Coordinates of C-alpha atoms (C1' of nucleotides) in Angstrom, one line a residue:
Chain A
M1 CA 0.9 18.7 -7.0
S2 CA 1.3 22.2 -5.5
R3 CA 3.8 24.7 -4.3
P4 CA 7.5 24.0 -5.3
D5 CA 9.6 23.0 -2.2
V6 CA 11.4 25.4 -1.4
I7 CA 14.5 25.3 1.5
R8 CA 16.8 27.6 2.4
V9 CA 19.9 25.7 2.9
A10 CA 22.5 28.2 1.2
P11 CA 24.7 27.5 4.1
L12 CA 24.7 23.5 3.5
V13 CA 25.2 24.1 -0.4
R14 CA 28.8 22.5 -1.5
R15 CA 29.3 23.2 -5.2
R16 CA 27.2 24.5 -8.8
V17 CA 26.9 21.3 -11.2
R18 CA 25.8 22.9 -14.3
L19 CA 23.6 19.5 -16.5
P20 CA 23.4 19.1 -20.0
K21 CA 20.1 18.5 -21.6
R22 CA 19.6 14.8 -20.9
D23 CA 21.8 14.0 -18.6
A24 CA 21.2 12.8 -15.4
A25 CA 21.8 14.4 -12.0
Y26 CA 22.3 10.8 -10.4
S27 CA 20.6 7.4 -11.3
A28 CA 18.6 5.1 -9.7
G29 CA 20.9 3.0 -7.5
D30 CA 23.8 5.2 -7.4
A31 CA 24.6 6.4 -3.8
A32 CA 22.6 8.6 -2.0
R33 CA 25.4 11.0 -1.5
S34 CA 23.4 14.1 -2.0
I35 CA 20.0 16.0 -2.8
Y36 CA 19.7 19.1 -5.4
A37 CA 18.0 22.0 -5.8
V38 CA 17.2 22.6 -9.1
R39 CA 18.4 25.9 -9.3
A40 CA 17.5 26.5 -13.8
G41 CA 15.8 24.5 -16.3
T42 CA 13.5 21.1 -15.8
L43 CA 14.2 18.3 -14.7
K44 CA 11.8 14.8 -14.5
T45 CA 12.6 12.1 -12.0
H46 CA 11.5 8.2 -13.4
F47 CA 12.6 5.1 -12.6
T48 CA 12.1 1.4 -14.4
S49 CA 9.6 -0.6 -12.5
R50 CA 9.3 -4.4 -11.1
N51 CA 8.8 -5.5 -14.8
G52 CA 10.7 -3.4 -16.7
R53 CA 8.9 -0.3 -18.0
E54 CA 9.6 3.0 -17.9
K55 CA 7.9 5.3 -15.4
V56 CA 7.6 8.9 -15.2
A57 CA 8.1 9.7 -11.4
G58 CA 7.3 13.3 -11.8
F59 CA 8.5 16.9 -13.0
H60 CA 10.9 19.3 -11.3
L61 CA 10.9 23.4 -11.9
P62 CA 13.6 25.8 -10.9
G63 CA 13.8 26.1 -7.0
E64 CA 12.3 22.4 -6.4
I65 CA 14.0 20.1 -5.0
V66 CA 14.6 16.6 -5.7
G67 CA 16.5 13.6 -4.3
L68 CA 15.0 13.8 -1.0
D69 CA 13.8 10.6 -1.2
S70 CA 16.7 9.2 -0.8
L71 CA 17.7 10.2 2.1
A72 CA 16.2 7.0 4.0
S73 CA 17.7 4.4 1.9
A74 CA 21.7 3.7 0.6
T75 CA 20.5 5.0 -2.7
H76 CA 18.5 7.0 -5.1
P77 CA 15.0 5.1 -5.7
V78 CA 14.6 7.6 -8.4
S79 CA 17.1 8.8 -11.5
A80 CA 16.9 12.6 -12.3
T81 CA 17.5 13.6 -16.1
A82 CA 17.3 16.8 -17.4
L83 CA 14.6 17.8 -20.2
E84 CA 17.0 21.0 -20.7
D85 CA 20.2 22.1 -19.6
A86 CA 20.4 23.3 -16.5
S87 CA 22.0 24.4 -13.0
L88 CA 21.4 22.3 -9.5
C89 CA 23.1 23.3 -6.0
E90 CA 24.5 19.8 -5.0
I91 CA 23.6 19.6 -1.0
P92 CA 26.0 16.6 0.8
A93 CA 23.5 14.4 2.9
D94 CA 25.3 13.4 5.2
A95 CA 25.5 17.2 6.3
L96 CA 21.8 17.1 5.7
K97 CA 21.1 14.3 8.0
T98 CA 23.7 15.5 11.2
R99 CA 22.8 19.2 11.1
A100 CA 19.2 18.0 10.8
T101 CA 18.9 17.0 14.7
E102 CA 21.0 20.1 15.2
F103 CA 18.6 22.9 13.9
A104 CA 15.2 22.3 14.6
A105 CA 14.2 24.5 11.7
L106 CA 16.1 22.8 9.3
H107 CA 14.8 19.1 10.8
H108 CA 11.6 20.9 10.7
R109 CA 11.7 21.9 6.8
L110 CA 12.2 18.2 6.1
V111 CA 9.5 16.6 7.7
E112 CA 6.8 19.4 5.5
N113 CA 8.9 18.7 2.5
F114 CA 8.1 14.8 3.0
G115 CA 4.3 15.8 4.3
E116 CA 4.1 17.6 0.9
S117 CA 5.2 14.8 -1.2
S118 CA 3.2 12.6 0.7
R119 CA 0.5 15.0 -0.2
R120 CA 1.5 15.3 -4.0
D121 CA 2.0 11.2 -4.9
R122 CA -1.7 10.9 -3.2
E123 CA -3.0 13.0 -4.8
L124 CA -1.2 11.8 -8.4
A125 CA -2.7 8.4 -7.4
T126 CA -6.4 10.1 -7.2
M127 CA -6.1 12.0 -11.0
L128 CA -4.1 8.1 -12.0
V129 CA -8.1 6.4 -10.5
L130 CA -10.7 8.5 -10.3
M131 CA -10.4 10.9 -13.1
S132 CA -10.7 10.7 -17.3
A133 CA -8.1 11.9 -19.3
D134 CA -9.7 15.5 -19.7
E135 CA -9.5 15.9 -16.1
R136 CA -6.1 14.9 -16.0
I137 CA -4.7 17.0 -18.2
A138 CA -6.4 20.3 -16.7
T139 CA -5.3 19.0 -13.2
F140 CA -1.7 18.6 -14.9
L141 CA -2.0 22.1 -17.3
L142 CA -2.9 24.0 -13.5
D143 CA -0.8 22.4 -11.9
Y144 CA 2.0 23.1 -13.9
S145 CA 1.2 26.6 -14.3
S146 CA 0.6 27.4 -9.7
R147 CA 4.3 25.7 -9.9
L148 CA 5.6 28.5 -12.1
A149 CA 3.4 31.2 -11.0
A150 CA 5.1 30.5 -7.4
R151 CA 8.5 30.8 -8.5
G152 CA 7.5 34.3 -10.7
Y153 CA 7.4 33.2 -13.6
A154 CA 4.1 33.8 -16.2
A155 CA 1.1 31.6 -14.9
S156 CA -0.9 31.4 -18.1
E157 CA 1.5 31.5 -20.5
F158 CA 4.4 29.0 -19.8
L159 CA 6.3 26.2 -22.5
L160 CA 6.4 22.4 -21.5
R161 CA 9.3 21.2 -21.3
M162 CA 9.2 17.1 -21.8
T163 CA 7.2 15.3 -24.1
R164 CA 3.5 14.2 -25.0
D165 CA 4.9 10.7 -24.3
D166 CA 6.7 11.8 -21.2
I167 CA 3.5 13.4 -20.1
G168 CA 0.8 10.6 -20.8
N169 CA 4.0 8.4 -18.6
Y170 CA 3.0 10.7 -15.7
L171 CA -0.2 10.8 -16.3
G172 CA -0.9 7.4 -17.3
L173 CA -2.0 8.6 -20.4
K174 CA -0.9 7.4 -24.0
L175 CA 0.9 10.3 -26.1
E176 CA -1.9 10.0 -29.1
T177 CA -5.0 10.4 -25.9
V178 CA -2.2 14.0 -24.4
S179 CA -2.4 15.1 -28.1
R180 CA -5.6 14.3 -28.8
V181 CA -6.4 16.0 -25.4
L182 CA -5.1 19.3 -25.7
T183 CA -6.1 19.6 -29.1
R184 CA -10.0 19.1 -27.9
L185 CA -8.9 21.7 -25.0
A186 CA -7.6 24.0 -27.6
N187 CA -11.4 23.8 -30.1
T188 CA -12.9 24.6 -26.9
G189 CA -11.3 27.7 -26.5
F190 CA -10.0 27.3 -23.1
I191 CA -6.3 27.2 -23.8
A192 CA -4.3 27.7 -26.5
V193 CA -1.2 24.9 -28.2
R194 CA 1.1 25.4 -30.6
S195 CA 3.5 22.5 -29.9
R196 CA 5.2 23.1 -26.8
H197 CA 3.2 26.4 -26.4
I198 CA 0.6 26.6 -23.9
A199 CA -2.1 29.5 -22.8
I200 CA -4.2 29.0 -20.4
L201 CA -7.0 31.0 -22.1
D202 CA -10.0 30.0 -19.5
R203 CA -8.6 29.0 -16.4
D204 CA -11.8 28.7 -14.8
A205 CA -13.3 26.5 -17.8
L206 CA -9.8 24.5 -17.6
Q207 CA -10.1 24.4 -13.3
S208 CA -14.4 23.4 -14.4
V209 CA -12.9 20.5 -16.6
S210 CA -10.1 19.4 -13.9
T211 CA -13.0 18.9 -11.0
G212 CA -15.1 17.6 -13.9
T213 CA -17.4 19.4 -13.5
F214 CA -17.9 20.5 -16.9
V215 CA -16.5 18.0 -20.0
P216 CA -15.6 19.5 -23.3
S217 CA -17.5 17.6 -26.2
Q218 CA -20.6 15.7 -25.7
S219 CA -20.1 13.1 -23.4
V220 CA -22.6 13.4 -20.5
D221 CA -20.8 12.3 -17.0
G222 CA -16.9 12.5 -16.3
A223 CA -17.5 10.8 -13.3
R224 CA -15.3 7.7 -13.1
N225 CA -15.1 5.0 -10.5
Chain B
M1 CA 3.6 -1.9 -1.0
S2 CA 5.5 -4.4 1.7
R3 CA 6.8 -4.7 4.8
P4 CA 4.9 -3.5 8.0
D5 CA 6.7 -0.2 9.3
V6 CA 7.8 -1.6 12.8
I7 CA 8.7 1.3 14.8
R8 CA 10.1 0.0 18.1
V9 CA 8.1 2.9 20.5
A10 CA 7.2 1.6 23.5
P11 CA 8.3 4.5 25.9
L12 CA 6.9 7.8 24.2
V13 CA 3.0 5.4 23.8
R14 CA 0.0 7.3 25.9
R15 CA -2.7 5.0 26.0
R16 CA -4.4 2.1 24.0
V17 CA -7.4 3.3 22.5
R18 CA -10.1 0.4 21.5
L19 CA -11.7 1.3 18.1
P20 CA -15.2 -0.4 16.7
K21 CA -15.4 -1.7 13.5
R22 CA -16.8 1.3 11.1
D23 CA -15.0 3.8 13.7
A24 CA -12.9 6.7 13.0
A25 CA -9.4 6.4 15.1
Y26 CA -9.7 10.4 13.5
S27 CA -11.0 12.0 10.3
A28 CA -9.4 13.9 8.1
G29 CA -8.8 17.7 9.0
D30 CA -8.7 16.9 12.7
A31 CA -5.5 18.2 14.9
A32 CA -2.9 16.2 14.0
R33 CA -2.0 15.0 17.9
S34 CA -1.2 11.5 17.6
I35 CA 0.1 9.4 15.5
Y36 CA -1.3 4.7 16.3
A37 CA 0.3 1.8 16.5
V38 CA -2.2 -0.4 14.7
R39 CA -2.3 -3.2 17.6
A40 CA -5.0 -5.8 16.5
G41 CA -7.6 -5.4 13.5
T42 CA -7.4 -3.5 10.1
L43 CA -7.8 0.2 10.2
K44 CA -8.3 1.6 6.0
T45 CA -7.1 5.2 5.3
H46 CA -9.1 7.5 2.8
F47 CA -10.1 11.1 2.2
T48 CA -12.7 12.5 -0.1
S49 CA -10.6 14.4 -3.2
R50 CA -11.1 17.6 -4.2
N51 CA -14.3 16.9 -6.7
G52 CA -15.7 14.9 -3.7
R53 CA -15.1 11.7 -4.5
E54 CA -13.7 9.1 -1.9
K55 CA -10.7 7.2 -2.0
V56 CA -9.1 4.4 -0.4
A57 CA -5.1 5.3 0.2
G58 CA -4.2 2.4 1.8
F59 CA -5.1 -0.4 4.2
H60 CA -2.9 -1.3 7.5
L61 CA -2.5 -4.3 9.0
P62 CA -1.2 -5.0 12.8
G63 CA 1.8 -3.6 13.2
E64 CA 2.1 -0.7 10.9
I65 CA 1.7 2.5 12.2
V66 CA -0.4 5.4 10.6
G67 CA -1.1 9.3 11.0
L68 CA 2.6 9.8 10.2
D69 CA 1.4 11.9 7.0
S70 CA -0.2 14.3 9.7
L71 CA 3.5 15.0 11.7
A72 CA 3.9 17.5 8.5
S73 CA 0.6 19.6 8.7
A74 CA -1.3 21.4 11.5
T75 CA -4.2 18.4 10.9
H76 CA -4.9 14.6 9.6
P77 CA -4.7 14.7 5.3
V78 CA -6.7 11.5 5.5
S79 CA -8.9 9.6 7.8
A80 CA -8.5 6.3 9.5
T81 CA -11.5 4.0 9.9
A82 CA -11.5 0.3 11.5
L83 CA -12.8 -2.2 9.5
E84 CA -13.5 -4.7 12.5
D85 CA -12.8 -4.2 16.1
A86 CA -9.3 -2.7 16.2
S87 CA -7.0 -1.6 19.2
L88 CA -4.5 1.0 19.1
C89 CA -2.0 2.7 21.1
E90 CA -2.0 6.4 20.5
I91 CA 1.6 8.2 20.3
P92 CA 1.4 11.9 20.6
A93 CA 3.0 13.9 18.3
D94 CA 4.7 16.6 20.5
A95 CA 6.2 14.1 22.2
L96 CA 7.5 12.4 18.9
K97 CA 8.5 15.6 17.5
T98 CA 10.5 17.0 20.3
R99 CA 12.3 13.5 21.2
A100 CA 13.2 13.1 17.8
T101 CA 15.5 15.8 17.2
E102 CA 16.8 14.5 21.1
F103 CA 16.9 10.7 19.5
A104 CA 18.8 10.0 16.4
A105 CA 17.9 6.8 16.4
L106 CA 14.2 8.1 16.3
H107 CA 14.6 11.0 14.1
H108 CA 16.3 8.1 11.2
R109 CA 13.7 5.5 11.6
L110 CA 11.1 8.4 10.7
V111 CA 13.0 9.8 7.5
E112 CA 12.6 5.9 7.0
N113 CA 9.8 5.6 7.2
F114 CA 8.5 8.3 5.0
G115 CA 10.7 6.8 2.6
E116 CA 9.6 3.4 2.8
S117 CA 6.0 5.1 2.4
S118 CA 7.3 7.4 -0.6
R119 CA 8.4 3.9 -2.1
R120 CA 4.4 2.5 -2.0
D121 CA 3.0 5.7 -3.0
R122 CA 5.1 5.1 -6.3
E123 CA 4.7 1.7 -6.7
L124 CA 0.8 2.0 -6.4
A125 CA 1.2 5.2 -8.9
T126 CA 2.7 2.9 -11.1
M127 CA 0.3 0.4 -10.7
L128 CA -2.3 2.7 -11.2
V129 CA -0.5 3.2 -14.3
L130 CA 1.1 0.4 -16.0
M131 CA -0.7 -3.0 -14.4
S132 CA -3.6 -4.2 -16.4
A133 CA -6.5 -5.5 -13.7
D134 CA -5.0 -8.9 -13.3
E135 CA -2.0 -7.8 -12.4
R136 CA -3.2 -5.3 -9.8
I137 CA -5.1 -7.9 -8.0
A138 CA -2.3 -10.2 -7.9
T139 CA -0.3 -7.7 -7.1
F140 CA -2.8 -6.6 -3.9
L141 CA -3.2 -10.0 -2.7
L142 CA 0.6 -11.6 -3.1
D143 CA 1.3 -7.4 -0.9
Y144 CA -1.0 -8.3 1.5
S145 CA 0.5 -12.0 1.9
S146 CA 3.7 -11.0 3.1
R147 CA 2.4 -8.4 5.2
L148 CA 0.5 -10.6 6.9
A149 CA 3.8 -12.8 6.7
A150 CA 6.1 -10.5 8.2
R151 CA 3.4 -10.1 11.4
G152 CA 3.6 -14.0 11.5
Y153 CA 0.1 -15.0 10.5
A154 CA -0.4 -17.8 7.7
A155 CA 0.5 -16.3 4.5
S156 CA -1.6 -18.3 2.3
E157 CA -4.5 -18.2 3.5
F158 CA -6.2 -15.0 4.9
L159 CA -9.3 -13.7 5.1
L160 CA -9.8 -10.2 2.9
R161 CA -10.7 -7.7 5.8
M162 CA -12.5 -5.0 3.6
T163 CA -15.2 -5.6 0.6
R164 CA -14.5 -5.5 -3.2
D165 CA -15.4 -1.7 -3.6
D166 CA -12.8 -0.9 -1.1
I167 CA -10.1 -2.8 -3.0
G168 CA -11.4 -1.1 -6.6
N169 CA -11.2 2.1 -5.1
Y170 CA -7.7 1.3 -3.9
L171 CA -6.8 -0.1 -7.2
G172 CA -8.8 1.5 -9.6
L173 CA -10.6 -0.6 -10.4
K174 CA -14.8 -1.1 -10.3
L175 CA -15.7 -3.4 -8.0
E176 CA -17.2 -5.3 -10.6
T177 CA -14.1 -6.2 -12.0
V178 CA -12.2 -7.1 -9.1
S179 CA -14.9 -9.7 -8.3
R180 CA -14.4 -10.9 -12.2
V181 CA -10.7 -10.9 -11.6
L182 CA -11.0 -12.7 -8.1
T183 CA -13.3 -15.2 -10.1
R184 CA -10.8 -16.3 -13.6
L185 CA -7.7 -16.7 -11.1
A186 CA -10.0 -19.1 -8.8
N187 CA -11.1 -20.8 -12.4
T188 CA -7.2 -21.0 -13.1
G189 CA -6.6 -22.7 -10.1
F190 CA -4.2 -20.1 -9.1
I191 CA -6.0 -19.0 -5.6
A192 CA -9.0 -19.9 -3.9
V193 CA -11.8 -17.5 -3.2
R194 CA -15.0 -18.3 -0.7
S195 CA -16.2 -15.1 -0.2
R196 CA -13.0 -13.5 1.8
H197 CA -11.2 -16.0 2.8
I198 CA -8.1 -16.3 -0.2
A199 CA -6.0 -19.2 -0.1
I200 CA -3.2 -18.8 -2.3
L201 CA -2.4 -22.0 -4.1
D202 CA 0.3 -21.2 -6.6
R203 CA 2.7 -18.3 -5.4
D204 CA 4.7 -19.0 -8.7
A205 CA 1.8 -18.4 -10.9
L206 CA 0.6 -15.8 -8.7
Q207 CA 3.9 -13.5 -9.1
S208 CA 4.0 -14.1 -12.9
V209 CA 0.1 -12.7 -13.4
S210 CA 1.8 -10.4 -11.2
T211 CA 4.5 -9.1 -13.4
G212 CA 2.2 -9.6 -16.6
T213 CA 4.3 -12.4 -17.7
F214 CA 1.4 -15.3 -17.2
V215 CA -1.9 -13.9 -18.4
P216 CA -4.8 -16.1 -17.0
S217 CA -7.5 -16.1 -20.8
Q218 CA -6.8 -15.8 -24.1
S219 CA -5.5 -12.4 -23.8
V220 CA -1.9 -12.3 -25.3
D221 CA -0.6 -9.2 -23.7
G222 CA -1.0 -7.0 -20.8
A223 CA 1.4 -4.8 -21.2
R224 CA 0.2 -1.3 -21.3
N225 CA 1.2 2.3 -21.8
Chain C
dC1 C1' -35.0 -14.3 10.7
dG2 C1' -36.0 -10.2 7.7
dT3 C1' -33.5 -6.8 6.5
dT4 C1' -29.7 -4.6 4.3
dC5 C1' -25.2 -5.1 3.0
dC6 C1' -22.0 -6.9 0.0
dA7 C1' -20.8 -10.4 -3.5
dT8 C1' -21.2 -12.7 -8.2
dT9 C1' -22.5 -13.2 -13.2
dG10 C1' -24.0 -11.1 -18.2
dA11 C1' -25.1 -8.1 -21.9
dT12 C1' -24.0 -3.6 -23.4
dT13 C1' -21.2 0.7 -23.9
dT14 C1' -17.1 3.8 -23.2
dT15 C1' -12.8 5.2 -23.3
dA16 C1' -8.7 5.0 -24.1
dC17 C1' -5.3 2.2 -26.8
dT18 C1' -3.0 0.2 -31.1
dC19 C1' -2.0 0.4 -35.7
dA20 C1' -0.8 3.0 -38.9
dA21 C1' -0.2 6.8 -41.5
dG22 C1' 1.5 11.4 -42.3
dT23 C1' 3.3 16.3 -41.1
dC24 C1' 6.0 19.7 -38.5
dT25 C1' 9.4 21.1 -35.9
dA26 C1' 14.6 21.4 -34.2
dG27 C1' 18.7 20.3 -34.6
dT28 C1' 22.6 18.6 -38.5
dG29 C1' 26.0 18.7 -41.5
dG30 C1' 26.8 20.4 -46.7
Chain D
dC1 C1' 22.1 29.0 -45.0
dC2 C1' 19.9 25.8 -46.7
dA3 C1' 18.5 20.7 -47.4
dC4 C1' 18.2 17.1 -44.4
dT5 C1' 17.2 14.0 -41.1
dA6 C1' 15.5 12.1 -36.9
dG7 C1' 12.3 12.6 -33.4
dA8 C1' 8.5 15.0 -31.9
dC9 C1' 3.1 15.6 -33.0
dT10 C1' -1.8 14.7 -34.9
dT11 C1' -5.3 12.9 -36.8
dG12 C1' -7.4 8.5 -38.2
dA13 C1' -9.9 3.6 -38.3
dG14 C1' -10.9 -0.3 -35.4
dT15 C1' -9.9 -2.6 -31.0
dA16 C1' -10.0 -3.6 -25.9
dA17 C1' -10.0 -3.1 -21.2
dA18 C1' -12.9 -1.7 -17.9
dA19 C1' -17.1 0.6 -16.8
dT20 C1' -21.9 0.5 -17.0
dC21 C1' -26.4 -0.7 -16.2
dA22 C1' -29.2 -4.4 -14.3
dA23 C1' -30.5 -8.6 -12.2
dT24 C1' -30.0 -12.0 -8.8
dG25 C1' -28.1 -14.5 -5.2
dG26 C1' -25.7 -15.1 -0.5
dA27 C1' -23.6 -13.6 3.8
dA28 C1' -23.9 -11.1 8.0
dC29 C1' -26.2 -8.5 11.3
dG30 C1' -29.2 -6.5 14.7

DNA sequence: CGTTCCATTGATTTTACTCAAGTCTAGTGG
DNA sequence: CCACTAGACTTGAGTAAAATCAATGGAACG
């Protein structure tokens, strides 16, 4: 969870793509021909697990890159779907591959990006294993906020572009639990919730919830595992 | 979870390292000078999460590579500790970096390796979110078995080199739960357990447990999330 | 060969899930 | 433009899976 994966690849961009809400930039299994920089809008990446259940892999804000994980294989391992009308820059994978070795700087950026995404995956796994529902939601909100801030958007008041169900799937919670936790955090005055509009009212408190230092209601522990 | 990340890097190896049980090849935060191929023995990678809790990131069998995730940053993001006396091949990172752009094939292997590890991380996250304790343990045993088999070891009878606590931490379960599930799987006759010695007696059944098709005791669902 | 770490098993509690009912919101068509 | 509808969200009550607490047994290690 963190900084957007900004990468300057202007000379490689093939074309702009308009992607209406609910449409997929690519689907799991598609030939891996391109990666995409998110220009505007929000995407989610998702896939069907071996036992047929749908899993949200991540959310992608403007300025971030999707599809990099396809460079290793012939096909896209996940699908990328627009949560709202979006606009993308398509970057052909072959150009990226051949010219990556050509230009050390670009190669370096790629390696960096992989490192970044593996760090994020590691943190997600940690979150799923070690954190309570409250900690996960608090962490999610703070991460979302900081990613928006890094792109120049308001950090303390924003619109969630995804459903409670998507958030829950991503964090390993049921949508009812997501709803309850948001309500609880709102009741303690740490955030304000108006459907998908979120305002962070007390960032420090939210931070302490995310680290398990503070626990909203009565339960005294917060420690898991 | 899957295939070992075999990579032929003989010409780059600097030296062999003997690593006694409980010693670390490197620790989180160390300068990222080298990556390591596991020659013999088993390692675990682990790190301290933001809230100070220890998390097992993965287990690494002979023939696999550790430390690749450090290429992106200046320091190692995780620690690598020997679960038993081990022997490693040290590969200097700078040689890998400079010569990776030199040799397209090696560069390709690196990209591939990142793709593989991100696939594994994604599956781990899925496992943690969507799977019951029984499914996780069954999946873990089958993965462990197939990784051993890929290196020429017996696939159906092996020794777990890590504690129940390590397994539990990795899978997001408490050690007691790990113990209980192993006992349950043994009672149904799918595996045999003698402390850390595991024998897979009915691979198909274990497979069906791992996919949630079969559920050992009484509970009828197996579905989560 | 005793000490320490690891594993098992049982009883109880807790967290988040499930099931269910009802409300709100945004998008649609009359 | 308003009414209608479908999807999204909230809230409540009861349940289940795994965590926690606790005590004992077994293996490994110096």
